Coordinates of C-alpha atoms and ligand atoms in Angstrom, one line a residue:
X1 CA -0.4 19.0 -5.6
X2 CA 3.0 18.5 -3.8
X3 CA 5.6 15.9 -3.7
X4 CA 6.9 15.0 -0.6
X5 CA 9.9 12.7 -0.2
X6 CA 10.8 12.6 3.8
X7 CA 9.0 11.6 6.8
X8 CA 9.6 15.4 8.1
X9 CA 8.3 16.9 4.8
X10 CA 5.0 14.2 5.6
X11 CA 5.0 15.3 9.1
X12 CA 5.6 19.0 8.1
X13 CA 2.4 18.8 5.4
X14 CA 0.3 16.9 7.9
X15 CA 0.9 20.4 10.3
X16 CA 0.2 22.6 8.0
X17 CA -3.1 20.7 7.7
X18 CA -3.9 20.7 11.2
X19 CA -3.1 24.3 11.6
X20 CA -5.8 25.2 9.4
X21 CA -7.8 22.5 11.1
X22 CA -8.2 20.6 7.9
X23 CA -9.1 17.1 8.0
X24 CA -6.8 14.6 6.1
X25 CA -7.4 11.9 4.5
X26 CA -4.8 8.8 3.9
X27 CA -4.5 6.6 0.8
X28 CA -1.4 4.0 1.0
X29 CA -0.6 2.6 -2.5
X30 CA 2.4 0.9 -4.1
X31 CA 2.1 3.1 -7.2
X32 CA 1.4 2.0 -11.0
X33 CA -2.3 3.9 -10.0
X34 CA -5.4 2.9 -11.9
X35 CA -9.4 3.9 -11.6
X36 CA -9.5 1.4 -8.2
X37 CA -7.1 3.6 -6.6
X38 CA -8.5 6.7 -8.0
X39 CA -11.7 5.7 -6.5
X40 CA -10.3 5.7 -3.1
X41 CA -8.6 8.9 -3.5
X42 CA -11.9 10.5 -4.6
X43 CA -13.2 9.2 -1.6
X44 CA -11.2 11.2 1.0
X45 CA -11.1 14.1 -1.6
X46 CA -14.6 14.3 -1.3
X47 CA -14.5 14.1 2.3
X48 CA -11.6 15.6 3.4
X49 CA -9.9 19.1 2.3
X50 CA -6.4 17.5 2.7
X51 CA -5.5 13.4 1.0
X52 CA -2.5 12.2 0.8
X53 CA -1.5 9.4 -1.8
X54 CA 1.4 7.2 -0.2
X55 CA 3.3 5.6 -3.3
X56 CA 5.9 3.3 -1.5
X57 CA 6.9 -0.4 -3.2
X58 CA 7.5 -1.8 0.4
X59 CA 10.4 -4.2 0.3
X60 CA 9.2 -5.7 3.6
X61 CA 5.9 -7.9 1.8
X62 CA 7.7 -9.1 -1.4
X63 CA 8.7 -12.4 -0.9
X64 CA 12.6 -13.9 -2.6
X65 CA 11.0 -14.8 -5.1
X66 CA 8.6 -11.9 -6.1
X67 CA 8.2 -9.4 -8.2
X68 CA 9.7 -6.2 -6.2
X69 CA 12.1 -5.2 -8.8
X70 CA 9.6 -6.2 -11.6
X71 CA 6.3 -3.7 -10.1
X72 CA 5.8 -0.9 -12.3
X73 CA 7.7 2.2 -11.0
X74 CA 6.5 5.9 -12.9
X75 CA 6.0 8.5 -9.9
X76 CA 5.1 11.4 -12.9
X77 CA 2.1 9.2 -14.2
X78 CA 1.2 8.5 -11.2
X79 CA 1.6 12.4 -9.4
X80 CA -1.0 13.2 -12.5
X81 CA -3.1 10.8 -11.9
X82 CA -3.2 11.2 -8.5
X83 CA -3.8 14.9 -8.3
X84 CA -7.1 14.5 -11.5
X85 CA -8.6 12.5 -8.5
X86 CA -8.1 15.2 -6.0
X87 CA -4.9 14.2 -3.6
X88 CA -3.5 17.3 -2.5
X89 CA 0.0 15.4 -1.7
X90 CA 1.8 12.9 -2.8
X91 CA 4.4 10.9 -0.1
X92 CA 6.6 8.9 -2.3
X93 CA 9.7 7.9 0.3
X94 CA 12.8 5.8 -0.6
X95 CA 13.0 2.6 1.0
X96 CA 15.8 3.6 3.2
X97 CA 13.7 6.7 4.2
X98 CA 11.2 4.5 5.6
X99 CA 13.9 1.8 6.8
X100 CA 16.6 3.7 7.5
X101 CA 17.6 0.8 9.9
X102 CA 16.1 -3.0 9.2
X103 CA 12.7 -3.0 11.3
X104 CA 13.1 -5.2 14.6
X105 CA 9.5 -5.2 14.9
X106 CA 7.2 -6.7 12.9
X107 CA 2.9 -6.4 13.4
X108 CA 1.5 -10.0 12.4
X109 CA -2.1 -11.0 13.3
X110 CA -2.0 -14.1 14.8
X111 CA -4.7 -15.7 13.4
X112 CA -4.7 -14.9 9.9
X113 CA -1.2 -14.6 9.2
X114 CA -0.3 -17.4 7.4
X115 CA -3.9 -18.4 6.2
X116 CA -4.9 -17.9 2.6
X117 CA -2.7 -15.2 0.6
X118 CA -0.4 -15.7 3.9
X119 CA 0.0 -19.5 3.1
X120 CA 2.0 -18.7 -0.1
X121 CA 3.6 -15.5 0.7
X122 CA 5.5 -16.3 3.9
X123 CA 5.7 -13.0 6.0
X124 CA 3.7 -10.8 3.7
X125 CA 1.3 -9.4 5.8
X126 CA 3.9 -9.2 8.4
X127 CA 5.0 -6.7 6.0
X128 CA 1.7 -5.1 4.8
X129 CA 0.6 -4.3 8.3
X130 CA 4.2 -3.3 9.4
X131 CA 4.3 -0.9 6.7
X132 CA 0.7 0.7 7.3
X133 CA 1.0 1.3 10.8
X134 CA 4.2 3.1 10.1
X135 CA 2.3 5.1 7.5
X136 CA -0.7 5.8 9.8
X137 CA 1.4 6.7 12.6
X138 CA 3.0 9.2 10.0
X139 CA 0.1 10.9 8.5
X140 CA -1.8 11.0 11.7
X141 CA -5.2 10.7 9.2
X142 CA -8.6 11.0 10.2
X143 CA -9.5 8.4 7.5
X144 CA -7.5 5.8 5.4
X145 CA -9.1 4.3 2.6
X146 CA -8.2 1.0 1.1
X147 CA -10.1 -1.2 -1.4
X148 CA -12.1 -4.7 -0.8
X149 CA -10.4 -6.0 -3.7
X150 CA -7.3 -7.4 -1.1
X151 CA -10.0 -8.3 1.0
X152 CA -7.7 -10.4 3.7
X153 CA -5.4 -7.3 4.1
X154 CA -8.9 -5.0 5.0
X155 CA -9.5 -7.4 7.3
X156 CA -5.9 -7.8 8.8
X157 CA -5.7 -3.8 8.8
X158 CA -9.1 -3.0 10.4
X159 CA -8.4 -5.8 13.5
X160 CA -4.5 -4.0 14.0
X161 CA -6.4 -0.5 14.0
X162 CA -8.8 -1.9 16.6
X163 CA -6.0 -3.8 18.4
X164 CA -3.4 -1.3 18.5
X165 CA -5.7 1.8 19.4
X166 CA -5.2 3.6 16.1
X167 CA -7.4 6.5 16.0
X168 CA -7.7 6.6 11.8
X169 CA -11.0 5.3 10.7
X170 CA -10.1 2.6 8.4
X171 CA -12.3 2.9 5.4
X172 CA -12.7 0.0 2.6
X173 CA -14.4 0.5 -0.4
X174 CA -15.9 -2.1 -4.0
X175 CA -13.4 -3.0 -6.3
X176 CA -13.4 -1.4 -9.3
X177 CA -13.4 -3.3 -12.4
X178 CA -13.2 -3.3 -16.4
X179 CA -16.1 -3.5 -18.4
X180 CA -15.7 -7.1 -18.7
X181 CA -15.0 -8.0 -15.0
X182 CA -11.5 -7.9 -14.3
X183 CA -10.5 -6.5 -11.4
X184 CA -8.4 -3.5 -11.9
X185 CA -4.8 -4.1 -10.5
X186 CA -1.1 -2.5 -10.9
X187 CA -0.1 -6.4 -12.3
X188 CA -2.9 -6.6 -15.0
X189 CA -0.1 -5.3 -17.6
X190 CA 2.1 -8.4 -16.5
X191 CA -0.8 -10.3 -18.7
X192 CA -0.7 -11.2 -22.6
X193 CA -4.0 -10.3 -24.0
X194 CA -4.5 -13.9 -24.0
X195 CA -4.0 -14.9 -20.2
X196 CA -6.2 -11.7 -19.4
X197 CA -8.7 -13.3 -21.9
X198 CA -8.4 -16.3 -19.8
X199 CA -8.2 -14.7 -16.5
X200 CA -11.9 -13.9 -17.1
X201 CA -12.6 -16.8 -15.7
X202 CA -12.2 -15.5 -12.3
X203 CA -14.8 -13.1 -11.7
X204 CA -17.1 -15.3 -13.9
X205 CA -16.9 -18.0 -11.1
X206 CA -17.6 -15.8 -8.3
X207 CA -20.7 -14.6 -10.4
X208 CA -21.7 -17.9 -10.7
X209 CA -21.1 -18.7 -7.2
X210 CA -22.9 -15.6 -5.5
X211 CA -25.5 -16.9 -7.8
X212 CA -26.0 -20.2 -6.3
X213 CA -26.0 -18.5 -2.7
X214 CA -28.9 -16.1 -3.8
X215 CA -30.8 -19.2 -4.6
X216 CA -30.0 -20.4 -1.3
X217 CA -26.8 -22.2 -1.7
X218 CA -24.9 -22.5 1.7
X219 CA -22.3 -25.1 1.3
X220 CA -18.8 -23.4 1.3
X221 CA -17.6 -27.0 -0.9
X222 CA -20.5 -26.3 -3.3
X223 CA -19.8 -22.3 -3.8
X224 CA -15.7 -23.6 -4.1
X225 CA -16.7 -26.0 -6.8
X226 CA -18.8 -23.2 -9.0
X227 CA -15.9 -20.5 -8.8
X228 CA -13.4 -24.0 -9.4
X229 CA -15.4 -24.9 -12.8
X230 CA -14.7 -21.7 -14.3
X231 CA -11.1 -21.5 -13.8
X232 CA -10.2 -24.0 -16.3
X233 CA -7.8 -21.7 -18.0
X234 CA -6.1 -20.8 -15.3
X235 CA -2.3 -21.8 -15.3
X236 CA -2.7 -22.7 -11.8
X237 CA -5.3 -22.0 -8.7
X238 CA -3.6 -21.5 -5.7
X239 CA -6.7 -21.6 -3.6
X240 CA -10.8 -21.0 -3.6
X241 CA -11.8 -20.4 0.2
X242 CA -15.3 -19.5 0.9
X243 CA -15.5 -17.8 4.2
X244 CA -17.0 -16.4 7.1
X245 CA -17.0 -12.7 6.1
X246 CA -16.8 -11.5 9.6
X247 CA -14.0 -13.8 11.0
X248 CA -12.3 -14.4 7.6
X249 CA -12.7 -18.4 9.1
X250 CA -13.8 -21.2 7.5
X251 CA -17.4 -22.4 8.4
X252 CA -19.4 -26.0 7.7
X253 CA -22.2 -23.6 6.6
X254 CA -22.7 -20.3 5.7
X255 CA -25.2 -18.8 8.1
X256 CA -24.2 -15.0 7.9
X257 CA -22.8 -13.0 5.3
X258 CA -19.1 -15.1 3.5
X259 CA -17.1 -13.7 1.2
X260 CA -15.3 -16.1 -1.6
X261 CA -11.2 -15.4 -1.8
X262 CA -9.7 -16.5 -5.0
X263 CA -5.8 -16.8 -5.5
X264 CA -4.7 -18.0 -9.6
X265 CA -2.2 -18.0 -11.2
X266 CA -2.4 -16.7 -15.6
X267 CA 1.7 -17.5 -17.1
X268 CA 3.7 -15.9 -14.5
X269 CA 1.0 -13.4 -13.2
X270 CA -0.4 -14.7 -9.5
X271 CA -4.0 -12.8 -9.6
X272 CA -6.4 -12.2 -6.6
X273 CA -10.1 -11.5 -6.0
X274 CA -13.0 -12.3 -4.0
X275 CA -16.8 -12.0 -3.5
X276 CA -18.7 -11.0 -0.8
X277 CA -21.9 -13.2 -0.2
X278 CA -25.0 -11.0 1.5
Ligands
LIG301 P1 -1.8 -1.5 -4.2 O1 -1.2 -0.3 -4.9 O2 -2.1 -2.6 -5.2 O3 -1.0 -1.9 -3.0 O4 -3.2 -1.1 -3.7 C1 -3.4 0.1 -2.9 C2 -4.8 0.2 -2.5 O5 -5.7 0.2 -3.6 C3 -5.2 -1.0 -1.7 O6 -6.1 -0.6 -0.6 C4 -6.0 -1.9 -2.7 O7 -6.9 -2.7 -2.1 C5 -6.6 -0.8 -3.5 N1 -7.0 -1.3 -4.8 C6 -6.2 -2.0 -5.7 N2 -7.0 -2.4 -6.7 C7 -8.2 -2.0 -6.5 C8 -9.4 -2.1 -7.3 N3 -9.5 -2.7 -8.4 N4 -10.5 -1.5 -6.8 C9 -10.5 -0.8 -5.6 N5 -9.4 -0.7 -4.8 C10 -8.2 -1.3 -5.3

């Protein structure tokens, strides 16, 4: 496995790949890797001869007030962990290797910008999509894989790929979670044991919810209300939206598959995870 720290070491690998005809496989991260990455990079290993992790803390979707200098930063850990899941490369650029000037042009979807995760992180997935179209542009994939558990940001990344003409297949695949039904995430070790006791809650209320829609619940306020009653512990919820999956929209009544997005908030740790209803 390789380290590559430029753009023209990226491009240089991504040649090398395509001389041999390889296909490649993309997986953007922001480092601190756990099993829900490493089930994306086993993805494209499995597929593809060629994957390249991306490990990049992108300055551009942090908010003032965030955590940017705070995210967990260990490129060895993550290089080992990366390579036992079968990346072949690793592309872990500086931030002014990706900026080397400040971007003029921003990629917001104009709908869902500043609904739901967008509402209280201004300009995030200004930032989110900004940053993956640079990195698909890069690697020049035939597939990027990125997880269901930031469900608005699959969303937001498969419209700009159909917008924008971007020839990767955008893949997204389950969350992974822990035995108990926390979804895996790079600011789990934020928690004390006791807000990740409470934090529980979350995935309990979506259980509960999907629940009620298998026995034919349809009414988004209803589903809200079930996920709501388990989040007691939570230090605050920033929201409960239960959607129209395909349109990420709300909807008086479910009629087609929805999906339940859940924003809370366990000391100082913001948490997110959703549900898809089918
Ligand atoms: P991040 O490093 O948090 O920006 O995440 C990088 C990619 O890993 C994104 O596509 C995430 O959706 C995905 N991801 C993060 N956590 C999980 C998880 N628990 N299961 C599956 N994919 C995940």
């Amino acid at each position: 496995m390789i380290l590559l720290r430029t753009k023209t070491e990226l491009r240089n690998y991504v040649r090398q790949v395509r001389q041999t005809e390889q296909s490649l496989g993309l997986v953007p991260t922001m480092g601190a890797l756990h099993p829900g990455h490493g089930s994306l990079i086993r993805a494209s290993a499995d597929k593809h001869p060629a994957t390249v992790v991306t490990i990049f803390v992108n300055p551009l979707q942090f908010g003032a007030n965030e955590d940017l200098d705070q995210y967990p930063r260990r490129l060895q850990a993550d290089m080992d962990m990366a390579a036992s899941f079968g990346a072949t490369a690793v592309f872990a650029p500086s931030p002014d290797e990706i900026y080397p000037q400040p971007t003029q042009t921003l990629i917001r979807h104009d709908a869902l910008d500043a609904l739901y995760c967008g509402a209280f992180r201004p300009g995030h997935f200004q930032g989110v999509l900004t940053v993956v179209a640079k990195l698909l542009n890069l690697a020049q994939a035939d597939a990027a894989y990125f997880g269901s558990k930031d469900y608005q940001q699959l969303h937001l990344i498969r419209q700009m790929a159909l917008d924008l003409d971007i020839p990767t297949q955008i893949v997204g695949l389950p969350t992974v979670r822990e035995q108990d039904g926390l979804a895996l995430s790079s600011r789990n070790e934020y928690l004390s044991a006791q807000e990740r006791q409470n934090a529980l809650g979350i995935y309990q209320g979506l259980l509960r919810a999907r629940e009620a829609y298998e026995s034919g619940q349809r009414d988004p306020a209803t589903l809200a209300d079930l996920v709501r009653s388990q989040l007691g512990l939570a230090d605050s919820i920033q929201y409960v939206h239960v959607l129209d999956a395909a349109t990420l929209l709300p909807t008086p009544a479910l009629s087609g598959p929805g999906v339940i997005l859940v924003a809370a908030y366990y000391g100082k740790t913001r948490l997110i995870d959703n549900i898809v209803l089918n």
